[in-house]
Short mmCIF file of C-alpha atoms in Angstrom, two decimals:
data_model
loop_
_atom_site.label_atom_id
_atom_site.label_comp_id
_atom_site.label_asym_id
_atom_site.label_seq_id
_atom_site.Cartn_x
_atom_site.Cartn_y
_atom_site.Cartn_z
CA UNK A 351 0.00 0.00 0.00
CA UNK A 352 2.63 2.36 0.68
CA UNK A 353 4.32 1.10 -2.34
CA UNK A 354 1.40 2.27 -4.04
CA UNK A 355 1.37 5.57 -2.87
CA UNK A 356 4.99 6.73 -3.24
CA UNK A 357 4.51 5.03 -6.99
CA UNK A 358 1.18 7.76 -6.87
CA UNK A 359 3.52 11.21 -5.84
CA UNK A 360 6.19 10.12 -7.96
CA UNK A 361 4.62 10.09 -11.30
CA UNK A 362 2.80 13.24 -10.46
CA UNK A 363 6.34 15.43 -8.80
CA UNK A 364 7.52 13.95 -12.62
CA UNK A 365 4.91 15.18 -14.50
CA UNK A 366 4.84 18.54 -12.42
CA UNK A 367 9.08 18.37 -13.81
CA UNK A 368 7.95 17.86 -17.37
CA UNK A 369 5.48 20.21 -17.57
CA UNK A 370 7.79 22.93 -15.99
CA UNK A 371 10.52 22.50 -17.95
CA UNK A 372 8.46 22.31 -21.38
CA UNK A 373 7.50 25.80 -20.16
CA UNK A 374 11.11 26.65 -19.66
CA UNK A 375 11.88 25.05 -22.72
CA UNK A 376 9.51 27.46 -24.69
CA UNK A 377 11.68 30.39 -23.63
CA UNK A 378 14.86 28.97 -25.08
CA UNK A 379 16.10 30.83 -28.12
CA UNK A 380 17.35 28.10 -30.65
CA UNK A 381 20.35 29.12 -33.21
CA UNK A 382 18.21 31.20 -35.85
CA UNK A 383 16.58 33.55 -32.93
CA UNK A 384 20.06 34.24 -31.47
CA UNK A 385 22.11 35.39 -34.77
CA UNK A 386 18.96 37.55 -35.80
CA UNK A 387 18.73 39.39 -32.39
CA UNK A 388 20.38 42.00 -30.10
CA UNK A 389 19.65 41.07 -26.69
CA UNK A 390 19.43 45.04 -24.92
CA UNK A 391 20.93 44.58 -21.05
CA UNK A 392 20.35 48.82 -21.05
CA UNK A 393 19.51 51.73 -22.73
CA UNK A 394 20.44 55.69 -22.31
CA UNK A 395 17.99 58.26 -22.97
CA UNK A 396 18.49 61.77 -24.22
CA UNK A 397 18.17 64.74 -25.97
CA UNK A 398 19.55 66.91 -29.04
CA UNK A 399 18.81 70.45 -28.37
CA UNK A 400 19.69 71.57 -31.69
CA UNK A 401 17.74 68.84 -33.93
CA UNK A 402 14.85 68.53 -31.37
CA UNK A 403 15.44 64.80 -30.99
CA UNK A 404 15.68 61.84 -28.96
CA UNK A 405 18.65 60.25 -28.62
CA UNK A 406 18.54 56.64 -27.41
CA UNK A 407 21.93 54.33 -26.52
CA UNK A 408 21.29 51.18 -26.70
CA UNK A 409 23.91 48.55 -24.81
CA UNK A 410 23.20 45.14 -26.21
CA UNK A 411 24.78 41.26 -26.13
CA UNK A 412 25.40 40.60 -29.82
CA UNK A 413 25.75 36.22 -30.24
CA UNK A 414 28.00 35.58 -33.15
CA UNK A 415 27.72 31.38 -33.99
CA UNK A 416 30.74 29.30 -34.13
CA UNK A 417 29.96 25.67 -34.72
CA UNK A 418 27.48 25.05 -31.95
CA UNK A 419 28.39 27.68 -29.44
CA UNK A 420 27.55 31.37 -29.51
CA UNK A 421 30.26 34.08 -29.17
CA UNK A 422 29.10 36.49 -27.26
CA UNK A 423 30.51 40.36 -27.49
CA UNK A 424 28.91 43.81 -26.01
CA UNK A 425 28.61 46.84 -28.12
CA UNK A 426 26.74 50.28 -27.72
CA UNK A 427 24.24 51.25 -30.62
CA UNK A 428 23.02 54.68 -30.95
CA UNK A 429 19.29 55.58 -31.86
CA UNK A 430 17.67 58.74 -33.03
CA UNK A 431 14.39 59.63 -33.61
CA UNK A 432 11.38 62.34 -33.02
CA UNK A 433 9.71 59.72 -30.33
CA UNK A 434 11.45 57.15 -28.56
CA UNK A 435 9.83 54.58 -30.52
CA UNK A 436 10.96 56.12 -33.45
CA UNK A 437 14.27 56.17 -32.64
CA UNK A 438 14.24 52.25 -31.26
CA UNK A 439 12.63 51.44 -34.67
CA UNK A 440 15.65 53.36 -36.66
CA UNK A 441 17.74 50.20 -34.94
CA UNK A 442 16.27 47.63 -37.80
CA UNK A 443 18.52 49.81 -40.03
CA UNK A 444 21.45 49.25 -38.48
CA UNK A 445 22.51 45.73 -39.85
CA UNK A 446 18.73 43.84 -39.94
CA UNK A 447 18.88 42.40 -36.08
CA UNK A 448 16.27 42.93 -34.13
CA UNK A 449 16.59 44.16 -30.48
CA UNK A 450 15.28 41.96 -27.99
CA UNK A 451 13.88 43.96 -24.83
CA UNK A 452 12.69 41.56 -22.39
CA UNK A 453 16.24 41.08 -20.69
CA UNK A 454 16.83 45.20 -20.45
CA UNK A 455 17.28 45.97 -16.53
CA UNK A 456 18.29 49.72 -16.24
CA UNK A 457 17.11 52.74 -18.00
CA UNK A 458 19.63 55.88 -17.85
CA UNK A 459 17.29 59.72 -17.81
CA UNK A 460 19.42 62.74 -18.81
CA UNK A 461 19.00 65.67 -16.23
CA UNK A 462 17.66 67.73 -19.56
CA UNK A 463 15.05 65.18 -19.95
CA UNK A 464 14.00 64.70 -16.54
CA UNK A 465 13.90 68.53 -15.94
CA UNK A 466 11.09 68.80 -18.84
CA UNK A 467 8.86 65.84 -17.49
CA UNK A 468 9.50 62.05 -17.59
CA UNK A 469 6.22 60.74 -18.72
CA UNK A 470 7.12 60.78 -22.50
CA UNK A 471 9.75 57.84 -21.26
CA UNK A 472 6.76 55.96 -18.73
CA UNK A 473 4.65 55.98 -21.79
CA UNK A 474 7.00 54.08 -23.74
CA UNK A 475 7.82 51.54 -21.42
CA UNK A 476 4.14 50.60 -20.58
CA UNK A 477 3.55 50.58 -24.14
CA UNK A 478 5.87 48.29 -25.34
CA UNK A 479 5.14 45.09 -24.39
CA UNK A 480 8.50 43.82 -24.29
CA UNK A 481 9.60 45.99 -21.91
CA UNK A 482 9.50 45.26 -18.21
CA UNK A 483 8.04 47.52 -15.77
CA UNK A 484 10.10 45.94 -12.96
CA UNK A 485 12.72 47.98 -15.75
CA UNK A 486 15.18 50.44 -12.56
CA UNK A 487 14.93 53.96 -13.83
CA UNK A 488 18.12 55.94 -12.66
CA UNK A 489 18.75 60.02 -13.71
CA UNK A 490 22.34 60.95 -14.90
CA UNK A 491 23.63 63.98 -13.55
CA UNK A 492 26.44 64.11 -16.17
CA UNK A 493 25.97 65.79 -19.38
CA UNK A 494 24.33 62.98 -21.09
CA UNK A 495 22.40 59.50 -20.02
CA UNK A 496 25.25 57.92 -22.71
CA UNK A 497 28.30 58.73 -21.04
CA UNK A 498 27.31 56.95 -17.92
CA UNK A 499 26.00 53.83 -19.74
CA UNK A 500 28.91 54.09 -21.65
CA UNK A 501 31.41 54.31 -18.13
CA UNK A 502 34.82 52.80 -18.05
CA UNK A 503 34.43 49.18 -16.35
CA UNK A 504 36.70 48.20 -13.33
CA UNK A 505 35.48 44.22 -13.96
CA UNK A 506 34.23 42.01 -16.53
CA UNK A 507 30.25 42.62 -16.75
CA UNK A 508 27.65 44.72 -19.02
CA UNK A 509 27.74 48.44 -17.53
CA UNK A 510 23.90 47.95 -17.17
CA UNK A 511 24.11 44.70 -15.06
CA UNK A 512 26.69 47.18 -12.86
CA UNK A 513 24.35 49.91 -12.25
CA UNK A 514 21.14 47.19 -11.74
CA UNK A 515 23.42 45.76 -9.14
CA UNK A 516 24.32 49.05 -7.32
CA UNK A 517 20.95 49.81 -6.84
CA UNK A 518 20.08 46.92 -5.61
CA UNK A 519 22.57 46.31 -3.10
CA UNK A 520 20.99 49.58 -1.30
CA UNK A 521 18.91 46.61 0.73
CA UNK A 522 22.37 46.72 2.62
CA UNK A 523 24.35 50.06 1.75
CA UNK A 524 20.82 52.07 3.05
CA UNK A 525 21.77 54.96 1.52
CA UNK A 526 19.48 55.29 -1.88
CA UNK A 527 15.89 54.22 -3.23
CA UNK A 528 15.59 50.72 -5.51
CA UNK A 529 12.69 52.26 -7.42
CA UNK A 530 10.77 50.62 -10.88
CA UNK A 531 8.60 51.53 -13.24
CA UNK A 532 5.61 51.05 -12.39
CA UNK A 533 6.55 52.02 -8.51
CA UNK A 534 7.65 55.60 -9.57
CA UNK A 535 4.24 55.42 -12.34
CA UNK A 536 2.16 55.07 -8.69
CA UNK A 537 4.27 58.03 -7.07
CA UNK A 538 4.20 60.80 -9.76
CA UNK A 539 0.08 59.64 -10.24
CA UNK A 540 -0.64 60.31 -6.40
CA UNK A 541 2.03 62.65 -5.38
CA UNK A 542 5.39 63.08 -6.22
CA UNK A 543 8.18 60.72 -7.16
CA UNK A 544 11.78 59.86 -6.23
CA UNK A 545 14.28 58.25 -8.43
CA UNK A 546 18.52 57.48 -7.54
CA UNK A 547 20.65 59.81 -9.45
CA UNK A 548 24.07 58.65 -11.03
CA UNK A 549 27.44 60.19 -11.81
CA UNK A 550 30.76 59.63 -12.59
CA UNK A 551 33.75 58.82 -10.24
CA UNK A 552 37.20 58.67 -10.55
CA UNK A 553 38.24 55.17 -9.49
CA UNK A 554 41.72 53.51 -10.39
CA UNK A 555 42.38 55.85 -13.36
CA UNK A 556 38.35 54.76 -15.10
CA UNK A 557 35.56 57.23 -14.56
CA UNK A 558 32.81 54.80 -12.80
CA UNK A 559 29.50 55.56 -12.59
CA UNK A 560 28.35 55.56 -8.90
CA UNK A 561 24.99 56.28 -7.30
CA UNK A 562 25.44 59.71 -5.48
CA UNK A 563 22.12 61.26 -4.58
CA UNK A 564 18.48 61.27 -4.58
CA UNK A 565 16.24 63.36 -7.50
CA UNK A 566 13.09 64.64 -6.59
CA UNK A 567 10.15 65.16 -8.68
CA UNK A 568 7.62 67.15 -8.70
CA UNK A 569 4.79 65.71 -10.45
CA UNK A 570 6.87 64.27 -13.58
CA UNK A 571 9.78 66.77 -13.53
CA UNK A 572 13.00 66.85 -11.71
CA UNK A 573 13.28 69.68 -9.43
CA UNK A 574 16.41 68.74 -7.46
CA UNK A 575 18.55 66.35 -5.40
CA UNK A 576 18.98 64.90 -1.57
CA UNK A 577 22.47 64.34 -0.65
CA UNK A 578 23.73 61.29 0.47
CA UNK A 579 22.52 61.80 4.14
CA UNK A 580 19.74 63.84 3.38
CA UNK A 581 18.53 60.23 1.26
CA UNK A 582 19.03 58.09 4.29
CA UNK A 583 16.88 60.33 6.23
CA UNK A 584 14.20 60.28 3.69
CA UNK A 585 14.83 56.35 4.02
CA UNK A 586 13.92 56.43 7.56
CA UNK A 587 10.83 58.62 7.21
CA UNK A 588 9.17 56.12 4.57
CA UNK A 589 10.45 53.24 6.85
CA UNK A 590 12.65 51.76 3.98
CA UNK A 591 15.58 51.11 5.99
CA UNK A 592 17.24 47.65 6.21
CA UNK A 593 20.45 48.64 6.81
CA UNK A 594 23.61 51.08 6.14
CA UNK A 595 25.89 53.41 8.72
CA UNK A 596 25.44 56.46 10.60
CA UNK A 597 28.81 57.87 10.74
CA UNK A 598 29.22 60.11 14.18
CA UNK A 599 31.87 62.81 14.67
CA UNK A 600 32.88 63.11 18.43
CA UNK A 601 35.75 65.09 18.18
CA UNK A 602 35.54 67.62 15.55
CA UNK A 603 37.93 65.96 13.65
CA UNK A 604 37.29 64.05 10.08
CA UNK A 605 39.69 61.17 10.78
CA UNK A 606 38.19 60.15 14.18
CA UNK A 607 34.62 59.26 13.14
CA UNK A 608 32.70 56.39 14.95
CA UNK A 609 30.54 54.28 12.40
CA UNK A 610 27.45 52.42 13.73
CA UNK A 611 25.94 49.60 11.98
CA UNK A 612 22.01 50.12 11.33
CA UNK A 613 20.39 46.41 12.07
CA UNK A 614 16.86 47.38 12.52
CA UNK A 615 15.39 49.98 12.07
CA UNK A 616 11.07 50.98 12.54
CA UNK A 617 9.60 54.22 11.56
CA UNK A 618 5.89 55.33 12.94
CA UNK A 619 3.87 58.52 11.31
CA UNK A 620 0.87 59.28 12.76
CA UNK A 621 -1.40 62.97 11.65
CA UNK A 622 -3.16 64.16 14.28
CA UNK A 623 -5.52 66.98 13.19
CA UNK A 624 -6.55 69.52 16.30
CA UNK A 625 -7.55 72.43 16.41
CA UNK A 626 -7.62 73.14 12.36
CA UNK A 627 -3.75 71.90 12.58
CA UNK A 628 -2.30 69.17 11.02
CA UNK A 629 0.88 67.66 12.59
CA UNK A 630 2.85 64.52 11.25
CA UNK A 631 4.55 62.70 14.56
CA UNK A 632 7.53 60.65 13.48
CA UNK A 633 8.43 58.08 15.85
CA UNK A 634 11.79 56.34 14.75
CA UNK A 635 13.80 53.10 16.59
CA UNK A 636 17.24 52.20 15.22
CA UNK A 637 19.19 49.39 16.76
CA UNK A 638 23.01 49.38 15.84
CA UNK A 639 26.37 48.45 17.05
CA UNK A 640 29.48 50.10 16.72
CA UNK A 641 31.21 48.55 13.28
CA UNK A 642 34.51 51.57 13.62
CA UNK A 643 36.48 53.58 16.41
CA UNK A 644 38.83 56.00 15.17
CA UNK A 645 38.98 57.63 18.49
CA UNK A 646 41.29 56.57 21.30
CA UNK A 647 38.47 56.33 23.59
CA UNK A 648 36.00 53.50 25.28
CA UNK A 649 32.22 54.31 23.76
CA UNK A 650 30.98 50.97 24.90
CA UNK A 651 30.36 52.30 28.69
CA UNK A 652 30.19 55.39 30.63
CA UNK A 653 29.81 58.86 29.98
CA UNK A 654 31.03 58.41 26.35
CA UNK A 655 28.17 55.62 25.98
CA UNK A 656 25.69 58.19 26.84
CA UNK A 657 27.26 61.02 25.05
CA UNK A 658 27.49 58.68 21.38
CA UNK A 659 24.18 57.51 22.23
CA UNK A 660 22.06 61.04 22.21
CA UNK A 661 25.08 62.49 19.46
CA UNK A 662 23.61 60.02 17.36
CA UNK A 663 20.05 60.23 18.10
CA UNK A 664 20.62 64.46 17.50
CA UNK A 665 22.22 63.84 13.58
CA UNK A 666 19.24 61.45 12.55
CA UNK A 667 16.73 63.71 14.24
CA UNK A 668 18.53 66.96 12.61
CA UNK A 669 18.34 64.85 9.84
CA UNK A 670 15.04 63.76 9.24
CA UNK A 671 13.52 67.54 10.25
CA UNK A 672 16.02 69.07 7.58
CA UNK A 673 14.70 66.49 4.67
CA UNK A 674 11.25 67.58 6.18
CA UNK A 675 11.72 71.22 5.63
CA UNK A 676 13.63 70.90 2.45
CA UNK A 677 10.44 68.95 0.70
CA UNK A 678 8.54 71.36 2.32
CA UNK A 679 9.72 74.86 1.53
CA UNK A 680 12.96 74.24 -1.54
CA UNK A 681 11.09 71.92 -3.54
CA UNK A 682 7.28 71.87 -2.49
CA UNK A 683 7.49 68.30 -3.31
CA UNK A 684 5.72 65.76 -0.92
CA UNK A 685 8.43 62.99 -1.27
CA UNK A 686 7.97 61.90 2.68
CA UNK A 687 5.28 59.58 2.03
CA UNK A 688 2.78 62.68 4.18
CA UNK A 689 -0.33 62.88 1.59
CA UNK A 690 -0.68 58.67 2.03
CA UNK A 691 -0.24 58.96 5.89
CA UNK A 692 -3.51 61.47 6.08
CA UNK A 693 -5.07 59.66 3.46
CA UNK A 694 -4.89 56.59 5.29
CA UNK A 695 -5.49 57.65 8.96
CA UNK A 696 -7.72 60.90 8.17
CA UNK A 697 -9.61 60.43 5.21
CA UNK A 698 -12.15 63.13 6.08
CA UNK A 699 -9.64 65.72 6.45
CA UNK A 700 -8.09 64.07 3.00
CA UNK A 701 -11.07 64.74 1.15
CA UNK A 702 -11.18 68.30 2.10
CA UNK A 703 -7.20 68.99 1.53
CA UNK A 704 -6.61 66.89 -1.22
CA UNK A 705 -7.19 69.26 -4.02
CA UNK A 706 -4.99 72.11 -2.18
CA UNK A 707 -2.20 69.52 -1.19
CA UNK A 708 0.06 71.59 -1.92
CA UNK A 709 -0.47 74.43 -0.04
CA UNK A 710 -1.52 71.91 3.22
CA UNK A 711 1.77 70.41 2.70
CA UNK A 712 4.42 73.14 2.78
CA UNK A 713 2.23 74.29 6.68
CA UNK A 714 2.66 70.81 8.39
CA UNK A 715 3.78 70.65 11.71
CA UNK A 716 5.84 67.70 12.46
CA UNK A 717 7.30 66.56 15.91
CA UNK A 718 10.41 64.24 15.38
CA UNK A 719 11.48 61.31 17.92
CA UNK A 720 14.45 59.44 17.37
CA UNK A 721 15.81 56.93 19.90
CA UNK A 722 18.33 54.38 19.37
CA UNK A 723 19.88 51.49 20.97
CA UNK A 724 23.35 50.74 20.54
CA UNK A 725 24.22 46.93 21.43
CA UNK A 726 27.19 45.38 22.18
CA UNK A 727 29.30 45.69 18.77
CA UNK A 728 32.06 42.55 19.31
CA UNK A 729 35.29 41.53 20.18
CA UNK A 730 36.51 44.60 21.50
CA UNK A 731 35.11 47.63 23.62
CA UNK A 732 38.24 50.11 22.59
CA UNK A 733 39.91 50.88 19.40
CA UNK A 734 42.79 49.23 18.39
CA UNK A 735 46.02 51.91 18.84
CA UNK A 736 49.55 51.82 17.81
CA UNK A 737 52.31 52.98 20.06
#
């Protein structure tokens, strides 16, 4: 009987494997689909001022056969045309292959671009149906989108699959958003958007391209950057946090910075409406451990435990209110998650603000708590000194 039974789970767990890989299977290009296509890992977007055009780079994986094996190479192709699609559809002119989309993972804005309104480039990616929307959008603060697609490499990979994998690894870095398509589409539809920003870097003699700050939108058009810090702190506010270091200055001096290790990290907003005011209260808990000592003192105990303890709490709370106040009165720009907080927890008052947003926005109140909890960090309490 039990015989039976195992007999009964194994042919279905194999037919479950045959159907799944015949599925698979179906995705597989076979010789002819590889030579006649351009598989796109990236693309650059601009602008020609002086021909009124787009101007679309286009980093692709082109297979050349050799017996039974395909040879595969990287090369840049560049695009123009009066609509992106136009320009993407100039590409069947350039040698007969067709570009293959589904496989793209970063798009590249120019500053121009983004300045004027980025919903020409949304458009295009919803309506091609190749295109993912899980696609990472990233603005180039450099000249041009191209130059930064087109960076120097330090290692052996596809400049897009760099720049997808720098934004990605801000799960642990903390620092800047991991934002898609159709995540910034929801933003920009209800309020306003965020997107990482990208430059080059001078690293080992190559110009890299490295994710330095935040851009802010307002609506569907760039209106200006967070710094580094300033982008943790919006982290924090929007409870994004799952890592990254808050880097503490005790001494005044550059070289003797303390570096705590964010671990966890919860973020509570809560409107309260009294009195015809609206006030956000943001209650934040960070747990960390000291990962660096560049002082010659003992912050594990003590005075100096205490004194670390509220310095630290003091820079994220300075923090968070300046992000506040910068949304609020530089760039008008509700990019600290407020308008879904009152739309969730006062949807009365919502209804009567919502049209006037703006002008509720840049008069909120908000009352910032910060407290964090710094555990025992390893091995040693003091910093290692050489005499």
């Amino acid at each position: 009987m039990k015989k039976a039974i195992f007999s009964k789970k194994f042919i279905i767990l194999l037919v479950l494997i045959i159907v799944i890989n015949s599925i698979l299977s179906c995705g597989c290009w076979n010789y002819k689909d590889i030579e006649n296509s351009l598989l796109v890992t990236g693309f650059a977007i601009d602008k020609s001022e002086r021909e009124g055009k787009y101007l679309v780079t286009v980093e692709v994986l082109d297979f050349e056969m050799s017996g039974k094996e395909a040879k595969q190479t990287t090369k840049f192709i560049e695009l123009k045309g009066k609509t992106i699609f136009d320009a993407i559809r100039n590409a069947i002119n350039l040698g007969g292959k067709k570009l293959y989309w589904p496989h793209a993972n970063i798009a590249i804005i120019s500053e121009q671009i983004a300045r004027e309104g980025i919903t020409p480039i949304i458009d295009f990616i919803y309506r091609d149906s190749e295109i993912r929307s899980e696609l990472n959008l990233v603005i180039s603060k450099e000249n041009t989108a191209r130059e930064v697609l087109m960076q120097d490499m330090l290692i052996s990979q596809t400049s897009s699959d760099c720049i997808h994998n720098m934004i990605h690894g801000q799960k642990i870095a903390g620092k800047f958003h991991n934002i898609m398509t159709y995540q910034l589409l929801s933003y920009i539809v209800s309020v306003d958007g965020i997107l990482p920003a990208i430059e080059l870097k001078e690293n080992l003699g190559k110009k890299t391209a490295q994710l330095t700050s935040t851009a802010i939108f307002k609506s569907d058009k760039l209106v200006g950057y967070f710094d580094e810090e300033e982008s943790q702190a919006q982290l924090l506010i929007l409870d994004k946090i799952m890592g990254g270091v808050i880097t503490i200055n005790e001494d005044n001096s550059t070289t003797s910075e303390i570096a705590l290790e964010i671990f966890k990290s919860k973020t509570k907003v809560k409107p309260r409406y009294i009195d015809n005011k609206l006030t956000i209260d943001i209650d934040v808990k960070i747990e960390a451990a000291i990962a660096e000592n560049a002082t010659n003192e003992n912050y594990m105990s003590g005075k100096n435990f205490l004194k670390l303890k509220e310095d630290a709490e003091k820079k994220v709370k300075e923090s968070i209110e300046n992000v506040i106040k910068k949304s609020q009165l530089e760039y008008n720009a509700d990019v600290v998650g407020f308008a879904l907080e009152v739309q969730r927890d006062l949807p009365k008052l919502w209804r009567q603000v919502e049209n006037n947003w703006d002008y509720t926005f840049k008069n909120i109140e908000s009352n910032v708590n910060v407290s964090i909890q710094i555990i025992n960090s390893g091995f040693t309490k003091k910093s290692i000194t050489v005499k």
